[in-house]
Short mmCIF file of C-alpha atoms and ligand atoms in Angstrom, two decimals:
data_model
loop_
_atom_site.label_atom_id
_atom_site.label_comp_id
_atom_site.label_asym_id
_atom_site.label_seq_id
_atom_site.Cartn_x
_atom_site.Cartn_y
_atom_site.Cartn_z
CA UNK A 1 93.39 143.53 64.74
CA UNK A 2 95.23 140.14 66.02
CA UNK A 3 94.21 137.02 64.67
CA UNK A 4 94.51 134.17 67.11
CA UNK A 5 94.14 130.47 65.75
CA UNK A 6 93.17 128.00 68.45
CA UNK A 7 93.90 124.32 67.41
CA UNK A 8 92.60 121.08 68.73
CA UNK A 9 89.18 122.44 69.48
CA UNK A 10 86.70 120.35 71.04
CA UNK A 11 83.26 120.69 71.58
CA UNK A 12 83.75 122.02 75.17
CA UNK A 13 86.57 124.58 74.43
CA UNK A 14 84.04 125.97 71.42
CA UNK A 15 81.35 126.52 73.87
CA UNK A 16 83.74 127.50 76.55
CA UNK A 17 85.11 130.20 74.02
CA UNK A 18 81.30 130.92 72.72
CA UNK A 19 80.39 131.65 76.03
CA UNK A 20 83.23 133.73 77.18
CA UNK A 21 84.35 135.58 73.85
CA UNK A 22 87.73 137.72 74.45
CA UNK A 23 87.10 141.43 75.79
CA UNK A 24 89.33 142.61 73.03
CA UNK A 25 88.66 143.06 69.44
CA UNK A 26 90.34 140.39 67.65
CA UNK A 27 89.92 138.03 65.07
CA UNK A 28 89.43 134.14 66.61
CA UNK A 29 89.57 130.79 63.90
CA UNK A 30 88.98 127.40 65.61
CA UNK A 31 90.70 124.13 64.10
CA UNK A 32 89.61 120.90 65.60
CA UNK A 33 92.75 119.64 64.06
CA UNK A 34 96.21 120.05 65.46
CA UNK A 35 98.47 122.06 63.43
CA UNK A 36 100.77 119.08 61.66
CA UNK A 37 97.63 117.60 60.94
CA UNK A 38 96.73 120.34 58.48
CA UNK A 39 96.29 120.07 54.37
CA UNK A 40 98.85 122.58 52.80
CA UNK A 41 95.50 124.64 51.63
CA UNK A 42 94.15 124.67 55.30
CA UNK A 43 97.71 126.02 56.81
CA UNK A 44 97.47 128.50 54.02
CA UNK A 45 94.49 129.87 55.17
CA UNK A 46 95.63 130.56 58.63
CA UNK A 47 98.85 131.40 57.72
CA UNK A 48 98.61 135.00 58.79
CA UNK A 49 98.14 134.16 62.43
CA UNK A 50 99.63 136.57 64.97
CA UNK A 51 98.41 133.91 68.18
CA UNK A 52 97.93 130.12 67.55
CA UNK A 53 96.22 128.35 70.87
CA UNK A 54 97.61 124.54 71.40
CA UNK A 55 96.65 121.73 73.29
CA UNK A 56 98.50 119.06 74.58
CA UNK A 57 97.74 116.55 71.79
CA UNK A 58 99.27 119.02 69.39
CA UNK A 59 102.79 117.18 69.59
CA UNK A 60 105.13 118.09 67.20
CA UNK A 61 104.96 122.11 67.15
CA UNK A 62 108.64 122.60 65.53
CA UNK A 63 110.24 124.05 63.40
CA UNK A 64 108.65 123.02 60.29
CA UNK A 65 105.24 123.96 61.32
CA UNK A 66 106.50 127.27 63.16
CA UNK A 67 107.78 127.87 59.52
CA UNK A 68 104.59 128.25 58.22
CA UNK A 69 103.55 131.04 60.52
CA UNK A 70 105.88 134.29 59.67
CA UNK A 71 103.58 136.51 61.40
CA UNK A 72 103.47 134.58 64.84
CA UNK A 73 103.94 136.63 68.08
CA UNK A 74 102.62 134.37 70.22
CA UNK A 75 101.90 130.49 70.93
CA UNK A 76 99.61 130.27 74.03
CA UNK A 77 99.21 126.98 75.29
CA UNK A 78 96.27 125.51 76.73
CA UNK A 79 98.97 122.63 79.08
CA UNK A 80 101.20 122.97 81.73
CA UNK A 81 104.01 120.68 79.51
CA UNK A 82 105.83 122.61 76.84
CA UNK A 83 107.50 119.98 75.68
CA UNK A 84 106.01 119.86 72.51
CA UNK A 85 107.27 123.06 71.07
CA UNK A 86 110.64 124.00 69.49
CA UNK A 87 111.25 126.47 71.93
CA UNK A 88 114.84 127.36 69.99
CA UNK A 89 112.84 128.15 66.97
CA UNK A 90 110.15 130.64 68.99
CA UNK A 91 113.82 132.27 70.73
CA UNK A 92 115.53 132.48 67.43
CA UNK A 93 111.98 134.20 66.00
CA UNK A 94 111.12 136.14 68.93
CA UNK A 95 108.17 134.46 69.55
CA UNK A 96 106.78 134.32 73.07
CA UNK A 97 105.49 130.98 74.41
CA UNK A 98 103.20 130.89 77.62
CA UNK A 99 101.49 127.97 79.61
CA UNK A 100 98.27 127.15 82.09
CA UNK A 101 100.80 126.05 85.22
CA UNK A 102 98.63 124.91 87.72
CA UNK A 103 95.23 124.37 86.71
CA UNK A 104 94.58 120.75 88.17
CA UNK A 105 96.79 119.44 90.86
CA UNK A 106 93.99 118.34 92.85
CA UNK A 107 92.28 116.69 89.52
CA UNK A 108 95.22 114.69 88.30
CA UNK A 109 95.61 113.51 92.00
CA UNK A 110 91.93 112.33 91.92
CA UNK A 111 92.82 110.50 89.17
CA UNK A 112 96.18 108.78 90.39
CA UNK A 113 93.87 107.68 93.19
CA UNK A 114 91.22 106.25 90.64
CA UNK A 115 93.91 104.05 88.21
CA UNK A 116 95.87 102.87 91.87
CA UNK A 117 92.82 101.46 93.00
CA UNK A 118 91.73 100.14 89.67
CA UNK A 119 95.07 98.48 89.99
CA UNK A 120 95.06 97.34 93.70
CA UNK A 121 91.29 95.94 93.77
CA UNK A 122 90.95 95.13 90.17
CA UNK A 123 87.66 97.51 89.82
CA UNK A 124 87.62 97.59 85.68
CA UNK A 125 88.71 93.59 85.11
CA UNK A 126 85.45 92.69 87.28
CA UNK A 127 83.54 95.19 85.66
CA UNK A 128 84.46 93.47 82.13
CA UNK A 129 83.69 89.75 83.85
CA UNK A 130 80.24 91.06 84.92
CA UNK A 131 79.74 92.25 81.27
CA UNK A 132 80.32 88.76 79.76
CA UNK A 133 78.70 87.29 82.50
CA UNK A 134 81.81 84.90 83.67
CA UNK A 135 82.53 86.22 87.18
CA UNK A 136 85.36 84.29 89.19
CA UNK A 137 85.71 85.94 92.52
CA UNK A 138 89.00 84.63 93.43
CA UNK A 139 90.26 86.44 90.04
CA UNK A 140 89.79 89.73 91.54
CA UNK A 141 91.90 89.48 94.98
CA UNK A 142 93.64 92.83 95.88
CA UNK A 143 95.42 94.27 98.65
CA UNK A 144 94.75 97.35 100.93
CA UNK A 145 96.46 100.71 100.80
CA UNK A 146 96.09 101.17 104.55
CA UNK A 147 99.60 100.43 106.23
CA UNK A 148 101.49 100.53 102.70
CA UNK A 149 104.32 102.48 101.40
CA UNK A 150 103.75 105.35 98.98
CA UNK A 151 106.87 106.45 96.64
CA UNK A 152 106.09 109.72 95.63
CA UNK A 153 108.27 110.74 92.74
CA UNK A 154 108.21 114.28 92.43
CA UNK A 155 106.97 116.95 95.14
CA UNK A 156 105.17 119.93 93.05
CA UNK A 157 101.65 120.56 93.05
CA UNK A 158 100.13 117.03 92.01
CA UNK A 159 102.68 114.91 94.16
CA UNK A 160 101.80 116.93 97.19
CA UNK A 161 98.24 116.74 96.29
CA UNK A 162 98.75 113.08 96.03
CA UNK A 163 100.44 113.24 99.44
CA UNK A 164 97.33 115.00 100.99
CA UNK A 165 95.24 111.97 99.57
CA UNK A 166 97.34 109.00 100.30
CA UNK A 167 97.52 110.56 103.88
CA UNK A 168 93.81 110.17 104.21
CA UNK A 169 93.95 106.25 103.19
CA UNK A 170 96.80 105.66 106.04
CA UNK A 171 99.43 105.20 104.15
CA UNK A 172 103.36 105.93 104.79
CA UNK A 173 104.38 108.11 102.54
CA UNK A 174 108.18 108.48 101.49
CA UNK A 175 108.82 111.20 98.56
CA UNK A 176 111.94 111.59 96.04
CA UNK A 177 112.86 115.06 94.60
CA UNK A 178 116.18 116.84 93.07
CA UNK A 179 115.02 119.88 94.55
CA UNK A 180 113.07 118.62 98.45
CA UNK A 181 111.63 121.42 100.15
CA UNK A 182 111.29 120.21 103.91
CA UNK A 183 108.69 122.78 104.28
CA UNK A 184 106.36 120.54 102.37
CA UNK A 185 107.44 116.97 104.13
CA UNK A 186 106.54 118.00 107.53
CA UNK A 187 103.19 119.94 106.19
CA UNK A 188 101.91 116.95 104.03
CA UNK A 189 102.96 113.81 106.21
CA UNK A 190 105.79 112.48 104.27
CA UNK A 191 109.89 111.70 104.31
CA UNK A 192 112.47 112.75 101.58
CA UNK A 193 114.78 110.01 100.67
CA UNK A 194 117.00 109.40 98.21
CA UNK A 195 115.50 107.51 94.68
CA UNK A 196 117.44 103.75 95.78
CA UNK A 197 115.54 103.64 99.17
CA UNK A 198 112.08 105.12 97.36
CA UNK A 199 112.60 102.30 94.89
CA UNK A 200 113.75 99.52 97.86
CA UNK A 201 110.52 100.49 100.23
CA UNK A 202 107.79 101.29 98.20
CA UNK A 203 104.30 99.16 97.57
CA UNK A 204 103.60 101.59 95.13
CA UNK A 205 105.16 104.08 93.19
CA UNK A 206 103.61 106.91 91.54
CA UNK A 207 105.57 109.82 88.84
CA UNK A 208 104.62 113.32 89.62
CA UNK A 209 107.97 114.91 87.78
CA UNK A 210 108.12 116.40 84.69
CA UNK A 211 110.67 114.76 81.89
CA UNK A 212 113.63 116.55 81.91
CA UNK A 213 117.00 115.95 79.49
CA UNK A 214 118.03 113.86 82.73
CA UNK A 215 115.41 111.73 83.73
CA UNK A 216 114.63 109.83 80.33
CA UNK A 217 113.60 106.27 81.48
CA UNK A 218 113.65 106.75 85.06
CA UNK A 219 112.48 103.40 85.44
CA UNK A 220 114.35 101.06 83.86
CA UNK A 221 115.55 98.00 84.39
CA UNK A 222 117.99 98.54 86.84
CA UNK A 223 115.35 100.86 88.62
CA UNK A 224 112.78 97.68 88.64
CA UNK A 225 115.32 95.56 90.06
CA UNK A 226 115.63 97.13 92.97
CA UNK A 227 111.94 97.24 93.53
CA UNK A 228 110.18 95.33 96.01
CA UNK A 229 108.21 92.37 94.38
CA UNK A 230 104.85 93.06 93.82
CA UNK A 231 105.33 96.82 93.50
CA UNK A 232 102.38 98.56 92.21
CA UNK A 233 103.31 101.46 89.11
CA UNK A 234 101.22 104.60 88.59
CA UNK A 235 101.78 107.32 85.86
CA UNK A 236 100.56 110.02 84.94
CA UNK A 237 103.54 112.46 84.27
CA UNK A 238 105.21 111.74 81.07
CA UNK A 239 105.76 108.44 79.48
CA UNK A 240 109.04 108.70 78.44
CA UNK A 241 109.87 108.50 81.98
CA UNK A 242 109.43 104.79 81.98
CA UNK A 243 111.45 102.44 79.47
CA UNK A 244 108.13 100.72 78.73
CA UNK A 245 110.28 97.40 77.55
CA UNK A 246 111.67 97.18 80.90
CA UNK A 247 107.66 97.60 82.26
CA UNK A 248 106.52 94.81 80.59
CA UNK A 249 109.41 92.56 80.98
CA UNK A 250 108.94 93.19 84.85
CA UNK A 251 105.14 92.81 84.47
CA UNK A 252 105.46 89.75 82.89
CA UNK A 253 107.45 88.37 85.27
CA UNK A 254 105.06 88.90 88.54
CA UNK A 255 108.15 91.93 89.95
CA UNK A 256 105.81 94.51 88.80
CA UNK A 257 102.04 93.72 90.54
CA UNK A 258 99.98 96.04 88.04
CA UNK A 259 100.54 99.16 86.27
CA UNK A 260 98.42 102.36 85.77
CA UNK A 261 99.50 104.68 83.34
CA UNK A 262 97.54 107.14 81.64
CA UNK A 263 100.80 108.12 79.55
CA UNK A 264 102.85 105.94 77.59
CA UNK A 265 105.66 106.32 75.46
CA UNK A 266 104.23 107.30 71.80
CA UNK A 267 101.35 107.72 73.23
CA UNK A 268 99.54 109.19 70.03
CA UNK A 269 99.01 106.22 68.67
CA UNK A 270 96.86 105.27 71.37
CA UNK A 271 94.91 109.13 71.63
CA UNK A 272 94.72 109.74 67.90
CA UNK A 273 95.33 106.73 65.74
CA UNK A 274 94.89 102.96 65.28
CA UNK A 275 97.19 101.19 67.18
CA UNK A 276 97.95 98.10 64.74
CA UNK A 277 98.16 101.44 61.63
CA UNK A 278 100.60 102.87 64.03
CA UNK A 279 103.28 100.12 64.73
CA UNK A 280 102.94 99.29 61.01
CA UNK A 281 103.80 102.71 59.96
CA UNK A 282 106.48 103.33 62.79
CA UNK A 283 109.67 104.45 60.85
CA UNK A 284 112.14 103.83 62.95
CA UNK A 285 113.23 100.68 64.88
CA UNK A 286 113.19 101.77 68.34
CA UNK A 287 109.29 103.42 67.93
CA UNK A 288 108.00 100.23 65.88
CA UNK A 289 109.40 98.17 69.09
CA UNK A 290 107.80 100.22 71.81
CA UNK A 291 104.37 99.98 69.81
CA UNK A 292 104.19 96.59 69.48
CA UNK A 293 104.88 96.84 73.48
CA UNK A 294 102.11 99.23 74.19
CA UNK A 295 99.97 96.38 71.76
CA UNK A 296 101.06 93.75 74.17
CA UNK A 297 100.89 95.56 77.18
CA UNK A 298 97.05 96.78 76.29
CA UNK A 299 96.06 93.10 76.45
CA UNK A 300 97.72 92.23 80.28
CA UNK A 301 95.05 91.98 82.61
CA UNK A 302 97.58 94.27 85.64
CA UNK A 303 97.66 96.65 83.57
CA UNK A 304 94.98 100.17 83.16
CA UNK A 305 95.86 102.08 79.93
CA UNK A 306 93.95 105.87 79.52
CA UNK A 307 94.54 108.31 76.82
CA UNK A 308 96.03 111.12 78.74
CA UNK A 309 92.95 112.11 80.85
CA UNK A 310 94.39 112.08 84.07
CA UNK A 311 93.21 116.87 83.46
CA UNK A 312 90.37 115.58 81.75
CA UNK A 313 87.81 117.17 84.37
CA UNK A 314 85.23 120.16 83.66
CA UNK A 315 86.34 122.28 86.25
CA UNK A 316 90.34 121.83 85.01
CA UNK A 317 89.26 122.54 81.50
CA UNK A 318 87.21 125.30 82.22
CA UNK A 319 90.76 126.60 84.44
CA UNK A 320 92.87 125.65 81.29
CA UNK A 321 90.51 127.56 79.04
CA UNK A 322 90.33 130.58 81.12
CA UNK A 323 93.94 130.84 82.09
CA UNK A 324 94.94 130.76 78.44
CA UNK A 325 92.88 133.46 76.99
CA UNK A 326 93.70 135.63 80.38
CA UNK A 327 97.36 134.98 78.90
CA UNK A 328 96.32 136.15 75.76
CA UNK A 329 94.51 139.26 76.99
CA UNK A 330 97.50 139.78 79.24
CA UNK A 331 100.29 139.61 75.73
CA UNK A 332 98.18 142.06 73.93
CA UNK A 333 98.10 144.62 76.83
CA UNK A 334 101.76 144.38 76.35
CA UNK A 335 102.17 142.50 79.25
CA UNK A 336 103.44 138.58 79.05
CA UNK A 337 102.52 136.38 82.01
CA UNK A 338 103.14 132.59 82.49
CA UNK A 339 106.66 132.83 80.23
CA UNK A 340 107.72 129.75 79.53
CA UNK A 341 110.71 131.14 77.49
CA UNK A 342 112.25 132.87 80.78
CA UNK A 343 112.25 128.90 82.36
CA UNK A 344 112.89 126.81 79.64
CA UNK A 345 116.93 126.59 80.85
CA UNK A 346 114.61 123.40 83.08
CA UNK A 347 112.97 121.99 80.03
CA UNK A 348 109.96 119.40 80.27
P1 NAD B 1 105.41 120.86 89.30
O1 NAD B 1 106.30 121.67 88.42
O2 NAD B 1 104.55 121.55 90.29
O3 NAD B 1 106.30 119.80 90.10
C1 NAD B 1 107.25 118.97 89.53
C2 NAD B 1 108.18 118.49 90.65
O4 NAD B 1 109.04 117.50 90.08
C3 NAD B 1 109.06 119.60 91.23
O5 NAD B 1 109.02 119.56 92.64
C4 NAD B 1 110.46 119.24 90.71
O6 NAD B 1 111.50 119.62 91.60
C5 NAD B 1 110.35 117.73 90.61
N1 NAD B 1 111.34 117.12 89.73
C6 NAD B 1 112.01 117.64 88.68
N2 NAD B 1 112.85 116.71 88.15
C7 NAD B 1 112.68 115.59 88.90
C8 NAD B 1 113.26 114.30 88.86
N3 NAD B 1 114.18 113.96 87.95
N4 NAD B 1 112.85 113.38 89.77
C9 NAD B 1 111.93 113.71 90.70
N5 NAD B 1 111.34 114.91 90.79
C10 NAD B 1 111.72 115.84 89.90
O7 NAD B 1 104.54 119.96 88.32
P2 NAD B 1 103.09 119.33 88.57
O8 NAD B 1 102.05 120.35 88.25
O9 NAD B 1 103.09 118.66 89.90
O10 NAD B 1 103.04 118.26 87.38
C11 NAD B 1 103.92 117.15 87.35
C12 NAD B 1 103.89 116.52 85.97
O11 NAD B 1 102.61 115.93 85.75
C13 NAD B 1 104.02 117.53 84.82
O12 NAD B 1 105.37 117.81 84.53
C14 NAD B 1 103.36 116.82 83.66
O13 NAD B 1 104.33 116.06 82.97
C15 NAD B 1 102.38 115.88 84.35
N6 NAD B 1 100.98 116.22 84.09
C16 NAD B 1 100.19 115.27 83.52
C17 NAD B 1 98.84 115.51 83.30
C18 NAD B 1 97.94 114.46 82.70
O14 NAD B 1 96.84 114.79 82.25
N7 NAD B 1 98.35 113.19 82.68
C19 NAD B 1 98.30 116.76 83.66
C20 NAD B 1 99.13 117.72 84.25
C21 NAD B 1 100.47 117.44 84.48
#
């Protein structure tokens, strides 16, 4: 009988899984904890595991942890990113890595929408004046998205979801992609051009691409020079995709209207730990700097932080959750779906 440990177990996924148990005899262990995070005892006890389940905020699955597993057949991951596993370790150990692709374009979309017009009409900083009772209207001037420029930066599922929904607000929408399908331009509204004139035309640009060995700080300071003043920044990809010194610099300086990101660079800190704990325990230069930026850039009032929600709905957790254990059921019929192995030559 397999036994399959699923990590970083909330309350939701235990109910999901209590009310949808596998349809194959197998023993299941839930950890609310993510695998690094466990005592040498608690590893111990698991050790055996034929099928660990991770989620997103599990994000260092390498070697060393992998290590600890000699039985493992299978990692099934409850994301879409893989990122977070040493996928040279599961090929040198045979073990098979799958993924959820496509659970929530139209979810992460929704929420693009929701931290742009945070942004744009200031919804949260007049929430927090009516709180401490100290409204000033004239604080909370925005600025339409009807008649603006949309820079879509990345076409798959969520970018042309996004497309579908800027479309609706009457906006002109102009799209960047390595790989453009035309197909797609002509059935959601918008124009392929190349990343200089995206970054020259755009009121607001949003990151729908995953991070790739070649597009490490997309947006850096070169890229937010040739910005339009008062461009609007929305993410919700990957953090790393923005060199988050060259965000705040431009923020700072009025280039960069507001930003809405609901990933950052080291982002753990700000899902899992204190903040202040974090930059004072940041071992190395570079990651002590960019947490003292995410510190400073938490207290600018153009700026919307979120933890990594942007999925966080109960119908695209419920997809996640189901789509997992269908890969499961699928491995152990002896038949692997969602690989991520057989694309990882693209790695995100
Ligand atoms: P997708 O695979 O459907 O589409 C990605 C698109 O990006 C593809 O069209 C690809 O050609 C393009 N691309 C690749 N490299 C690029 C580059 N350097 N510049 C511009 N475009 C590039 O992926 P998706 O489902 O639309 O998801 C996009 C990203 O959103 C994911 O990679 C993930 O990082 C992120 N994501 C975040 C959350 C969240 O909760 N915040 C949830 C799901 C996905």
């Amino acid at each position: 009988m397999a036994k399959i440990v699923y990590f970083n177990v909330s309350e939701i996924t235990r109910d999901y899984y209590k009310e949808n148990p596998l349809p194959v005899k197998a023993e299941t262990v839930f950890i609310e904890k993510s695998p690094a995070d466990l005592t040498a005892d608690e590893l111990k006890n698991v050790s055996d595991a034929d099928i660990i389940s991770v989620f997103v905020h599990a994000v260092d699955v390498g070697a060393r942890i992998l290590a600890q597993f000699p039985q493992l057949k299978l990692i099934a991951l409850r994301s879409t990113g893989y990122n977070n596993i040493d996928l040279n370790y599961c090929k040198e150990h045979n073990i098979e890595v799958v993924n959820v692709p496509g659970y929530g374009d139209s979810t992460v979309a929704e929420f693009t929408f929701g931290l742009l017009i945070d942004v744009t009409r200031k919804i949260s900083r007049s929430f927090r004046a009516v709180q401490e009772a100290h409204v000033a209207t004239d604080r909370y001037l925005g600025f339409d998205l009807k008649g603006r420029t949309l820079g879509i930066i990345g076409t798959g599922a969520i970018g042309r979801y996004v497309a579908k929904i800027a479309k609706s607000f009457d906006m002109n929408i102009l799209a960047y992609d390595p790989y453009p399908k035309p197909e797609f331009a002509s059935e959601y509204g918008f124009k392929y051009v190349s990343l200089d004139e995206l970054f020259s035309s755009a009121d607001v640009i949003s990151l729908h691409c995953p991070l790739t060995k070649d597009n490490y700080h997309l947006l850096d300071e070169t890229a937010f020079n040739k910005m339009k003043k008062g461009v609007v920044i929305i993410n919700t990809a990957r953090g790393e995709l923005i060199d988050t010194e060259a965000l705040f610099k431009a923020l700072s300086a009025g280039k960069v209207y507001g930003a809405g990101l609901d990933v950052l660079e080291y982002e753990s800190a700000l899902i899992h730990d204190d903040l202040y704990l974090s930059a004072l325990n940041a071992n190395e230069t570079d990651s002590l700097l960019r947490s003292l930026i995410n510190l400073r850039m938490l207290q600018l009032k153009n700026v919307i932080i979120t933890p990594h929600v942007a999925f966080n709905s109960i119908d695209a957790v419920h997809r996640i959750l189901k789509t997992a254990n269908d890969n499961i059921i699928s491995f152990l019929n002896g038949k692997t779906v969602n690989s991520v192995l057989k694309k990882s030559d693209k790695p995100v």
